[in-house]
């Protein structure tokens, strides 16, 4: 076990290169199973969730080789089609392997993913779509058993633009008989990155990034060499770190086009933001305005994943801000811990009213999920005095070497083993 020890009050100033996107690399690693060949993945972040995905790939019969930021996956000997429930429970987003394994093997057996701290995380939209594609799905003893001699392309309308469901359908459809059309598809940039990877591997996907995606099934895929897109949520987190502490940040390999909602909110809250070619600069102007209301929405709306870091910023803003969390039913778990640091936040159902305070004070706080944990680190950087943040296993799922990156920009932060 370890925790982060942070002595706050130091402006975060410096330059960082944004890591590869967790929510792009996970579905792309699942997709390597369909290639039945060697895939070379560059800009692959060193994250706990990637480590867990590597274990699943090895259990399915892939061989992996990592050389710093490059992961080579050879799926030419894929034989397995089962993911045990322990692995699925550890990382419920592994459900996106379902479509990939079905495309590769015609059958799959995966532990039911279950929920997580931020919500129930149902998969009804995934299963409804796969059944419509001809997959026979049964649930036995906590496992999903799926069989399909030949996946059939068809028209699928998603009741909600679910990221995972869109990805699972795309993965199942790439080798299907005929054409699959997804309407009301998720439009997140990570979906576009997955489609680019699949098309380079020989798939025929059009419209990714829009709400209508068309997939023409092909005979087979082949190996590719691919570079993962930058992580827009990590980028936004570091921009907020600079703003919260009265500092400045130059982000390299940052795609401003993926962050329009958050950059607009940061400007509204008083940040000075400059956008370059794959670069974003933020400078604190010394004041932090409250924001009238922030509603989380599917992309390109305000991302739910950056809600808690923004709430840490609003906690020291001048005035009152209102957050409405429309995506997940339990994504205010960080509020109690922020309150321990002196934040004044009232939660009413899906809304949180944040009255800015002059200064947060250091405290011992506990992360219980990924993005809420990042929010606690941000609050500790801005707080007066020392904080400790435990539950780093959650933060390490999505932030590569968070203490190393922040220390490079002047933060007094270290990881201690307890
Ligand atoms: C992806 O989760 C991301 N994870 C999440 O990031 C992100 O918050 C989320 O998309 C929304 O952008 C990965 O990409 C690995 P959804 P996913 O399916 O696919 C409901 C992070 O911090 N829903 O778009 O699980 C669901 O309950 C993580 O990096 C159904 O009702 O999100 C939720 O309310 C957290 N039935 C909403 O849709 C379904 O079958 C959004 O879920 C599927 C989803």
Coordinates of C-alpha atoms and ligand atoms in Angstrom, one line a residue:
X1 CA 0.0 0.0 0.0
X2 CA 1.2 3.5 -0.6
X3 CA -0.1 7.1 -0.4
X4 CA 0.8 10.5 -1.8
X5 CA 2.1 13.1 0.5
X6 CA 1.5 16.6 -0.8
X7 CA 2.6 20.0 0.7
X8 CA 0.3 22.4 -1.0
X9 CA 0.5 26.1 -1.8
X10 CA 3.2 25.9 -4.5
X11 CA 2.3 27.2 -8.0
X12 CA 2.4 24.4 -10.6
X13 CA 4.6 25.7 -13.5
X14 CA 6.1 23.8 -16.3
X15 CA 5.7 21.8 -19.5
X16 CA 4.3 18.3 -19.8
X17 CA 3.7 15.9 -22.7
X18 CA 0.3 14.3 -22.5
X19 CA 0.2 10.5 -22.1
X20 CA -1.6 8.2 -24.4
X21 CA -5.4 8.0 -23.8
X22 CA -6.5 5.2 -21.4
X23 CA -10.0 5.1 -23.0
X24 CA -8.5 4.7 -26.4
X25 CA -5.8 2.2 -25.7
X26 CA -8.2 -0.2 -23.8
X27 CA -10.6 -0.8 -26.8
X28 CA -7.7 -0.8 -29.2
X29 CA -5.9 -3.5 -27.2
X30 CA -9.1 -5.5 -27.2
X31 CA -9.3 -5.0 -31.0
X32 CA -5.8 -6.6 -31.5
X33 CA -7.4 -9.9 -30.8
X34 CA -9.3 -9.7 -34.1
X35 CA -6.2 -8.9 -36.2
X36 CA -4.8 -12.4 -35.7
X37 CA -1.4 -10.9 -36.4
X38 CA 1.2 -8.7 -34.8
X39 CA 0.1 -5.1 -33.8
X40 CA 2.6 -2.5 -32.6
X41 CA 1.0 0.1 -30.3
X42 CA 2.9 3.4 -29.7
X43 CA 2.2 5.9 -27.0
X44 CA 0.8 3.2 -24.8
X45 CA 0.5 4.6 -21.3
X46 CA 1.9 2.7 -18.3
X47 CA -1.3 2.3 -16.3
X48 CA -2.8 -0.3 -14.0
X49 CA -5.8 -0.7 -16.4
X50 CA -3.3 -1.4 -19.3
X51 CA -1.5 -4.0 -17.1
X52 CA -4.8 -5.7 -16.4
X53 CA -5.7 -5.7 -20.1
X54 CA -2.3 -7.2 -20.9
X55 CA -3.1 -10.1 -18.5
X56 CA -6.4 -10.7 -20.4
X57 CA -4.6 -10.7 -23.7
X58 CA -2.1 -13.2 -22.5
X59 CA -4.8 -15.4 -21.1
X60 CA -6.4 -15.4 -24.5
X61 CA -3.2 -16.7 -26.0
X62 CA -1.5 -13.4 -27.2
X63 CA 2.2 -12.8 -26.7
X64 CA 3.1 -9.3 -25.6
X65 CA 6.4 -7.3 -25.6
X66 CA 6.7 -3.8 -24.0
X67 CA 9.6 -1.5 -24.8
X68 CA 9.0 1.8 -22.9
X69 CA 6.0 3.4 -24.6
X70 CA 5.5 0.8 -27.2
X71 CA 3.5 -2.4 -26.7
X72 CA 3.7 -5.2 -29.3
X73 CA 0.8 -7.7 -29.3
X74 CA 1.0 -10.9 -31.3
X75 CA -2.5 -12.4 -31.6
X76 CA -1.7 -14.9 -34.3
X77 CA -2.1 -17.7 -31.8
X78 CA -5.2 -16.5 -30.0
X79 CA -7.0 -19.6 -28.7
X80 CA -8.9 -18.5 -25.6
X81 CA -12.3 -17.0 -25.5
X82 CA -12.9 -16.7 -21.8
X83 CA -12.3 -13.9 -19.3
X84 CA -12.7 -15.0 -15.7
X85 CA -14.9 -13.1 -13.3
X86 CA -12.0 -12.0 -11.1
X87 CA -10.4 -10.1 -13.9
X88 CA -13.7 -8.7 -15.1
X89 CA -14.5 -7.5 -11.6
X90 CA -11.1 -5.8 -11.3
X91 CA -11.8 -3.9 -14.5
X92 CA -15.3 -3.8 -15.7
X93 CA -14.4 -2.0 -18.9
X94 CA -13.0 -5.3 -20.1
X95 CA -16.6 -5.9 -21.3
X96 CA -15.4 -4.4 -24.6
X97 CA -13.5 -7.7 -25.1
X98 CA -16.8 -9.3 -25.7
X99 CA -17.3 -7.9 -29.2
X100 CA -13.6 -8.5 -30.1
X101 CA -13.6 -12.2 -28.9
X102 CA -16.9 -12.9 -30.7
X103 CA -15.4 -11.4 -33.9
X104 CA -12.2 -13.5 -33.5
X105 CA -13.6 -16.8 -32.2
X106 CA -17.4 -16.8 -32.7
X107 CA -17.9 -17.5 -29.0
X108 CA -17.1 -15.8 -25.7
X109 CA -17.5 -16.4 -22.0
X110 CA -16.9 -13.5 -19.7
X111 CA -17.6 -12.8 -16.1
X112 CA -20.5 -10.4 -15.5
X113 CA -18.7 -7.0 -15.1
X114 CA -20.8 -5.8 -12.2
X115 CA -20.8 -2.2 -11.1
X116 CA -18.1 0.1 -9.7
X117 CA -17.9 3.0 -7.2
X118 CA -19.5 5.5 -9.6
X119 CA -22.5 3.5 -10.6
X120 CA -24.2 0.3 -11.6
X121 CA -22.7 0.4 -15.1
X122 CA -25.3 -1.8 -16.8
X123 CA -24.6 -3.5 -20.1
X124 CA -28.1 -3.9 -21.4
X125 CA -27.4 -1.8 -24.5
X126 CA -24.4 -4.0 -25.4
X127 CA -26.3 -7.2 -25.0
X128 CA -29.4 -6.0 -26.9
X129 CA -27.3 -5.0 -29.8
X130 CA -25.3 -8.3 -29.9
X131 CA -28.5 -10.3 -29.8
X132 CA -29.8 -8.4 -32.7
X133 CA -26.6 -9.3 -34.6
X134 CA -27.4 -12.9 -34.1
X135 CA -25.4 -13.6 -30.9
X136 CA -27.0 -16.2 -28.6
X137 CA -26.4 -14.8 -25.0
X138 CA -27.1 -16.7 -21.8
X139 CA -26.2 -15.8 -18.2
X140 CA -25.0 -18.7 -16.0
X141 CA -23.4 -18.6 -12.6
X142 CA -22.2 -15.0 -13.0
X143 CA -20.9 -15.6 -16.5
X144 CA -22.1 -14.3 -19.9
X145 CA -22.0 -17.1 -22.4
X146 CA -22.2 -16.0 -26.0
X147 CA -22.3 -18.1 -29.2
X148 CA -22.6 -17.0 -32.8
X149 CA -21.8 -19.1 -35.9
X150 CA -21.9 -16.0 -38.0
X151 CA -22.4 -12.4 -36.8
X152 CA -24.9 -10.6 -39.0
X153 CA -24.7 -6.9 -39.9
X154 CA -27.9 -5.0 -39.1
X155 CA -29.2 -1.6 -38.1
X156 CA -28.8 -0.8 -34.4
X157 CA -30.2 2.3 -32.7
X158 CA -28.7 3.0 -29.3
X159 CA -31.2 4.3 -26.7
X160 CA -28.3 6.2 -25.1
X161 CA -25.0 7.1 -26.9
X162 CA -23.0 4.6 -24.8
X163 CA -19.3 4.6 -25.4
X164 CA -18.8 1.0 -24.5
X165 CA -21.8 -0.3 -26.4
X166 CA -20.7 1.7 -29.5
X167 CA -17.2 0.1 -29.2
X168 CA -18.5 -3.4 -28.6
X169 CA -20.8 -3.2 -31.6
X170 CA -18.0 -1.9 -33.9
X171 CA -15.7 -4.7 -32.7
X172 CA -18.4 -7.4 -33.3
X173 CA -19.3 -5.9 -36.7
X174 CA -15.9 -5.6 -38.4
X175 CA -16.0 -9.2 -39.7
X176 CA -19.8 -9.6 -39.7
X177 CA -21.8 -10.8 -42.8
X178 CA -23.1 -7.5 -44.3
X179 CA -23.3 -4.0 -43.1
X180 CA -24.0 -2.7 -39.6
X181 CA -25.3 0.9 -39.1
X182 CA -25.2 2.3 -35.6
X183 CA -27.4 5.3 -35.0
X184 CA -27.2 7.5 -31.9
X185 CA -23.6 6.2 -31.6
X186 CA -21.3 7.8 -29.0
X187 CA -19.1 10.5 -30.6
X188 CA -16.2 10.5 -28.2
X189 CA -12.7 11.0 -29.8
X190 CA -11.7 7.6 -28.5
X191 CA -14.3 6.0 -30.7
X192 CA -12.7 7.7 -33.7
X193 CA -9.3 6.5 -32.6
X194 CA -10.6 2.9 -32.4
X195 CA -12.1 3.2 -35.9
X196 CA -8.8 4.5 -37.3
X197 CA -7.0 1.6 -35.8
X198 CA -9.5 -0.9 -37.2
X199 CA -9.5 0.7 -40.6
X200 CA -5.7 0.6 -40.7
X201 CA -6.1 -3.2 -39.9
X202 CA -8.3 -3.6 -42.9
X203 CA -11.8 -2.9 -41.5
X204 CA -14.3 -0.7 -43.4
X205 CA -15.8 1.8 -40.9
X206 CA -17.3 5.2 -41.9
X207 CA -18.7 8.0 -39.7
X208 CA -16.8 7.3 -36.5
X209 CA -17.0 10.4 -34.3
X210 CA -20.5 11.2 -35.6
X211 CA -23.7 9.7 -34.3
X212 CA -24.1 7.4 -37.4
X213 CA -21.4 4.8 -37.9
X214 CA -21.4 2.4 -40.8
X215 CA -19.4 -0.8 -40.7
X216 CA -19.1 -3.1 -43.8
X217 CA -18.0 -6.5 -42.7
X218 CA -14.7 -7.9 -44.2
X219 CA -13.2 -11.3 -44.3
X220 CA -10.2 -10.7 -42.1
X221 CA -8.0 -8.0 -40.4
X222 CA -4.2 -7.8 -40.3
X223 CA -1.6 -6.4 -38.0
X224 CA -0.9 -2.6 -37.9
X225 CA 1.5 -0.2 -36.3
X226 CA -0.5 2.5 -34.5
X227 CA 0.0 5.5 -32.2
X228 CA -2.6 6.1 -29.5
X229 CA -4.3 9.6 -29.3
X230 CA -3.4 11.9 -26.3
X231 CA -5.5 11.5 -23.2
X232 CA -7.9 14.5 -23.1
X233 CA -9.0 13.9 -19.5
X234 CA -5.4 13.8 -18.1
X235 CA -4.6 16.9 -20.2
X236 CA -7.6 18.8 -18.6
X237 CA -6.6 17.6 -15.2
X238 CA -3.1 19.1 -15.5
X239 CA -4.5 22.4 -16.9
X240 CA -6.7 22.6 -13.8
X241 CA -3.7 21.9 -11.5
X242 CA -1.9 25.0 -12.9
X243 CA -5.0 27.1 -12.6
X244 CA -5.8 26.0 -9.0
X245 CA -2.4 26.9 -7.8
X246 CA -1.9 30.2 -9.5
X247 CA 0.7 28.8 -11.9
X248 CA 0.9 28.0 -15.6
X249 CA 1.3 25.0 -17.8
X250 CA 2.5 24.2 -21.4
X251 CA 1.0 21.0 -22.6
X252 CA 2.5 19.2 -25.6
X253 CA 0.7 16.6 -27.6
X254 CA -2.6 18.0 -26.4
X255 CA -5.6 18.1 -28.8
X256 CA -7.5 21.2 -28.0
X257 CA -10.3 20.1 -30.4
X258 CA -11.0 17.2 -28.0
X259 CA -11.4 19.6 -25.0
X260 CA -13.6 22.4 -26.2
X261 CA -16.2 22.2 -23.5
X262 CA -13.6 22.1 -20.7
X263 CA -11.4 24.9 -22.2
X264 CA -14.5 27.0 -22.6
X265 CA -15.4 26.5 -18.9
X266 CA -11.8 27.2 -17.8
X267 CA -11.8 30.5 -19.7
X268 CA -15.2 31.4 -18.2
X269 CA -13.6 30.7 -14.7
X270 CA -10.8 33.2 -15.5
X271 CA -8.0 31.2 -17.1
X272 CA -5.8 32.7 -19.9
X273 CA -5.7 29.9 -22.5
X274 CA -3.7 29.8 -25.7
X275 CA -4.1 27.1 -28.3
X276 CA -1.3 26.0 -30.7
X277 CA -0.8 23.0 -33.0
X278 CA -1.3 20.0 -30.7
X279 CA -0.3 22.3 -27.8
X280 CA -2.3 24.1 -25.1
X281 CA -1.1 26.8 -22.7
X282 CA -2.9 27.9 -19.6
X283 CA -1.9 30.7 -17.3
X284 CA -3.6 31.6 -14.1
X285 CA -4.8 35.3 -13.9
X286 CA -4.8 35.2 -10.2
X287 CA -8.6 34.9 -9.9
X288 CA -10.9 31.9 -10.2
X289 CA -14.5 32.8 -11.0
X290 CA -17.4 30.4 -10.1
X291 CA -19.3 28.9 -13.0
X292 CA -23.0 29.3 -13.0
X293 CA -23.8 25.6 -13.9
X294 CA -21.9 22.7 -15.3
X295 CA -23.9 19.8 -16.7
X296 CA -22.1 16.6 -17.7
X297 CA -23.2 15.3 -21.1
X298 CA -22.2 12.8 -23.8
X299 CA -19.4 14.2 -26.1
X300 CA -19.0 16.9 -27.3
X301 CA -20.8 18.1 -24.1
X302 CA -18.9 18.6 -20.8
X303 CA -17.2 15.3 -20.0
X304 CA -18.3 13.4 -16.8
X305 CA -14.7 12.3 -16.3
X306 CA -13.5 15.9 -15.6
X307 CA -16.5 16.8 -13.4
X308 CA -14.6 16.1 -10.1
X309 CA -11.4 17.9 -11.0
X310 CA -13.5 20.9 -12.0
X311 CA -15.3 20.6 -8.7
X312 CA -12.0 20.9 -6.9
X313 CA -11.4 24.1 -8.8
X314 CA -14.8 25.5 -8.1
X315 CA -14.2 24.7 -4.4
X316 CA -11.8 27.7 -4.2
X317 CA -13.6 29.9 -6.8
X318 CA -15.1 33.3 -6.0
X319 CA -18.8 32.5 -5.7
X320 CA -21.1 29.6 -6.1
X321 CA -21.1 26.9 -8.8
X322 CA -23.6 24.2 -9.6
X323 CA -22.7 20.8 -11.0
X324 CA -25.3 18.5 -12.5
X325 CA -24.0 14.9 -13.1
X326 CA -26.2 13.4 -15.9
X327 CA -24.1 10.4 -16.8
X328 CA -23.4 8.3 -13.7
X329 CA -25.6 8.0 -10.7
X330 CA -22.9 8.0 -8.0
X331 CA -20.2 10.3 -9.2
X332 CA -20.0 12.7 -6.2
X333 CA -18.0 10.3 -4.0
X334 CA -15.2 12.9 -3.8
X335 CA -17.4 15.5 -2.1
X336 CA -17.0 14.1 1.4
X337 CA -13.2 14.1 1.1
X338 CA -13.1 17.6 -0.4
X339 CA -15.2 18.7 2.6
X340 CA -12.6 17.4 5.0
X341 CA -10.3 19.9 3.3
X342 CA -12.7 22.7 4.0
X343 CA -14.7 22.7 0.8
X344 CA -18.4 23.9 1.2
X345 CA -20.4 21.5 -1.1
X346 CA -24.0 20.4 -0.7
X347 CA -25.2 17.4 -2.8
X348 CA -28.9 17.1 -3.7
X349 CA -29.4 14.0 -5.9
X350 CA -27.6 14.5 -9.2
X351 CA -26.7 18.2 -8.3
X352 CA -23.9 19.6 -6.2
X353 CA -23.9 23.2 -5.0
X354 CA -20.3 24.4 -4.5
X355 CA -19.7 27.6 -2.5
X356 CA -16.2 28.7 -3.1
X357 CA -14.0 29.2 0.0
X358 CA -10.8 31.3 0.2
X359 CA -8.5 28.5 1.0
X360 CA -8.6 24.7 1.5
X361 CA -6.6 23.2 4.2
X362 CA -4.4 20.0 4.0
X363 CA -6.0 16.8 5.4
X364 CA -5.7 13.0 5.2
X365 CA -8.1 12.0 2.4
X366 CA -9.0 8.8 0.7
X367 CA -9.6 8.2 -3.0
X368 CA -12.3 5.6 -3.8
X369 CA -12.4 6.0 -7.6
X370 CA -10.1 7.2 -10.4
X371 CA -11.2 10.8 -11.3
X372 CA -12.4 11.6 -7.8
X373 CA -8.9 10.7 -6.6
X374 CA -7.3 13.0 -9.1
X375 CA -9.6 15.8 -7.8
X376 CA -8.3 15.2 -4.3
X377 CA -4.7 15.5 -5.5
X378 CA -5.6 18.8 -7.2
X379 CA -7.2 20.1 -4.0
X380 CA -4.1 19.1 -2.0
X381 CA -1.8 21.0 -4.4
X382 CA -3.9 24.1 -3.7
X383 CA -4.4 23.6 0.0
X384 CA -2.5 25.2 2.7
X385 CA -0.3 22.7 4.5
X386 CA 0.2 19.0 4.2
X387 CA -2.2 16.4 2.8
X388 CA -2.0 12.7 2.3
X389 CA -4.0 11.0 -0.4
X390 CA -4.5 7.2 -0.1
X391 CA -6.3 4.9 -2.5
X392 CA -3.5 5.6 -5.1
X393 CA -4.4 2.3 -6.8
X394 CA -7.4 4.1 -8.2
X395 CA -5.5 7.1 -9.4
X396 CA -2.8 4.9 -11.0
X397 CA -5.5 3.3 -13.2
X398 CA -5.6 6.4 -15.4
X399 CA -2.7 8.7 -14.5
X400 CA 0.8 7.7 -15.5
X401 CA 3.3 8.6 -12.8
X402 CA 1.1 11.4 -11.4
X403 CA 3.6 12.4 -8.7
X404 CA 6.6 12.4 -11.2
X405 CA 4.7 14.6 -13.7
X406 CA 3.5 17.1 -11.1
X407 CA 6.9 17.2 -9.3
X408 CA 8.5 18.2 -12.7
X409 CA 6.2 21.3 -12.5
X410 CA 7.3 22.3 -9.0
X411 CA 4.8 20.3 -6.9
X412 CA 5.9 19.1 -3.5
X413 CA 4.6 15.6 -3.9
X414 CA 6.0 12.2 -3.1
X415 CA 4.7 8.7 -2.9
X416 CA 5.4 6.9 0.4
X417 CA 4.9 3.2 1.1
X418 CA 2.9 2.4 4.3
Ligands
LIG1 C1 -16.7 5.1 -20.9 O1 -17.4 4.2 -19.9 C2 -15.4 5.5 -20.2 N1 -14.6 4.3 -19.9 C3 -15.7 6.2 -18.9 O2 -14.5 6.7 -18.4 C4 -16.6 7.5 -19.3 O3 -16.9 8.1 -18.1 C5 -17.8 7.0 -20.0 O4 -17.5 6.2 -21.2 C6 -18.7 8.2 -20.5 O5 -17.9 9.0 -21.3 C7 -13.8 3.8 -20.9 O6 -13.9 4.2 -22.0 C8 -13.0 2.6 -20.5 P1 -21.1 4.6 -21.2 P2 -18.7 3.4 -20.4 O7 -21.5 3.2 -21.7 O8 -18.5 2.9 -21.8 C9 -25.4 4.0 -19.2 C10 -12.9 7.0 -16.7 O9 -12.9 7.6 -15.6 N2 -25.4 2.7 -19.9 O10 -21.1 5.7 -22.2 O11 -19.0 2.4 -19.4 C11 -24.5 3.9 -18.0 O12 -25.1 3.5 -16.9 C12 -14.1 6.2 -17.1 O13 -11.9 7.0 -17.5 C13 -26.6 1.9 -19.8 O14 -27.6 2.3 -19.2 O15 -19.8 4.6 -20.4 C14 -24.1 5.4 -17.9 O16 -25.1 6.0 -17.1 C15 -15.2 6.2 -16.0 N3 -26.6 0.7 -20.5 C16 -24.1 5.9 -19.3 O17 -24.9 5.0 -20.1 C17 -25.5 0.2 -21.2 O18 -25.6 -0.9 -21.7 C18 -22.8 6.1 -19.9 O19 -22.1 4.9 -20.0 C19 -24.3 1.0 -21.2 C20 -24.3 2.2 -20.6

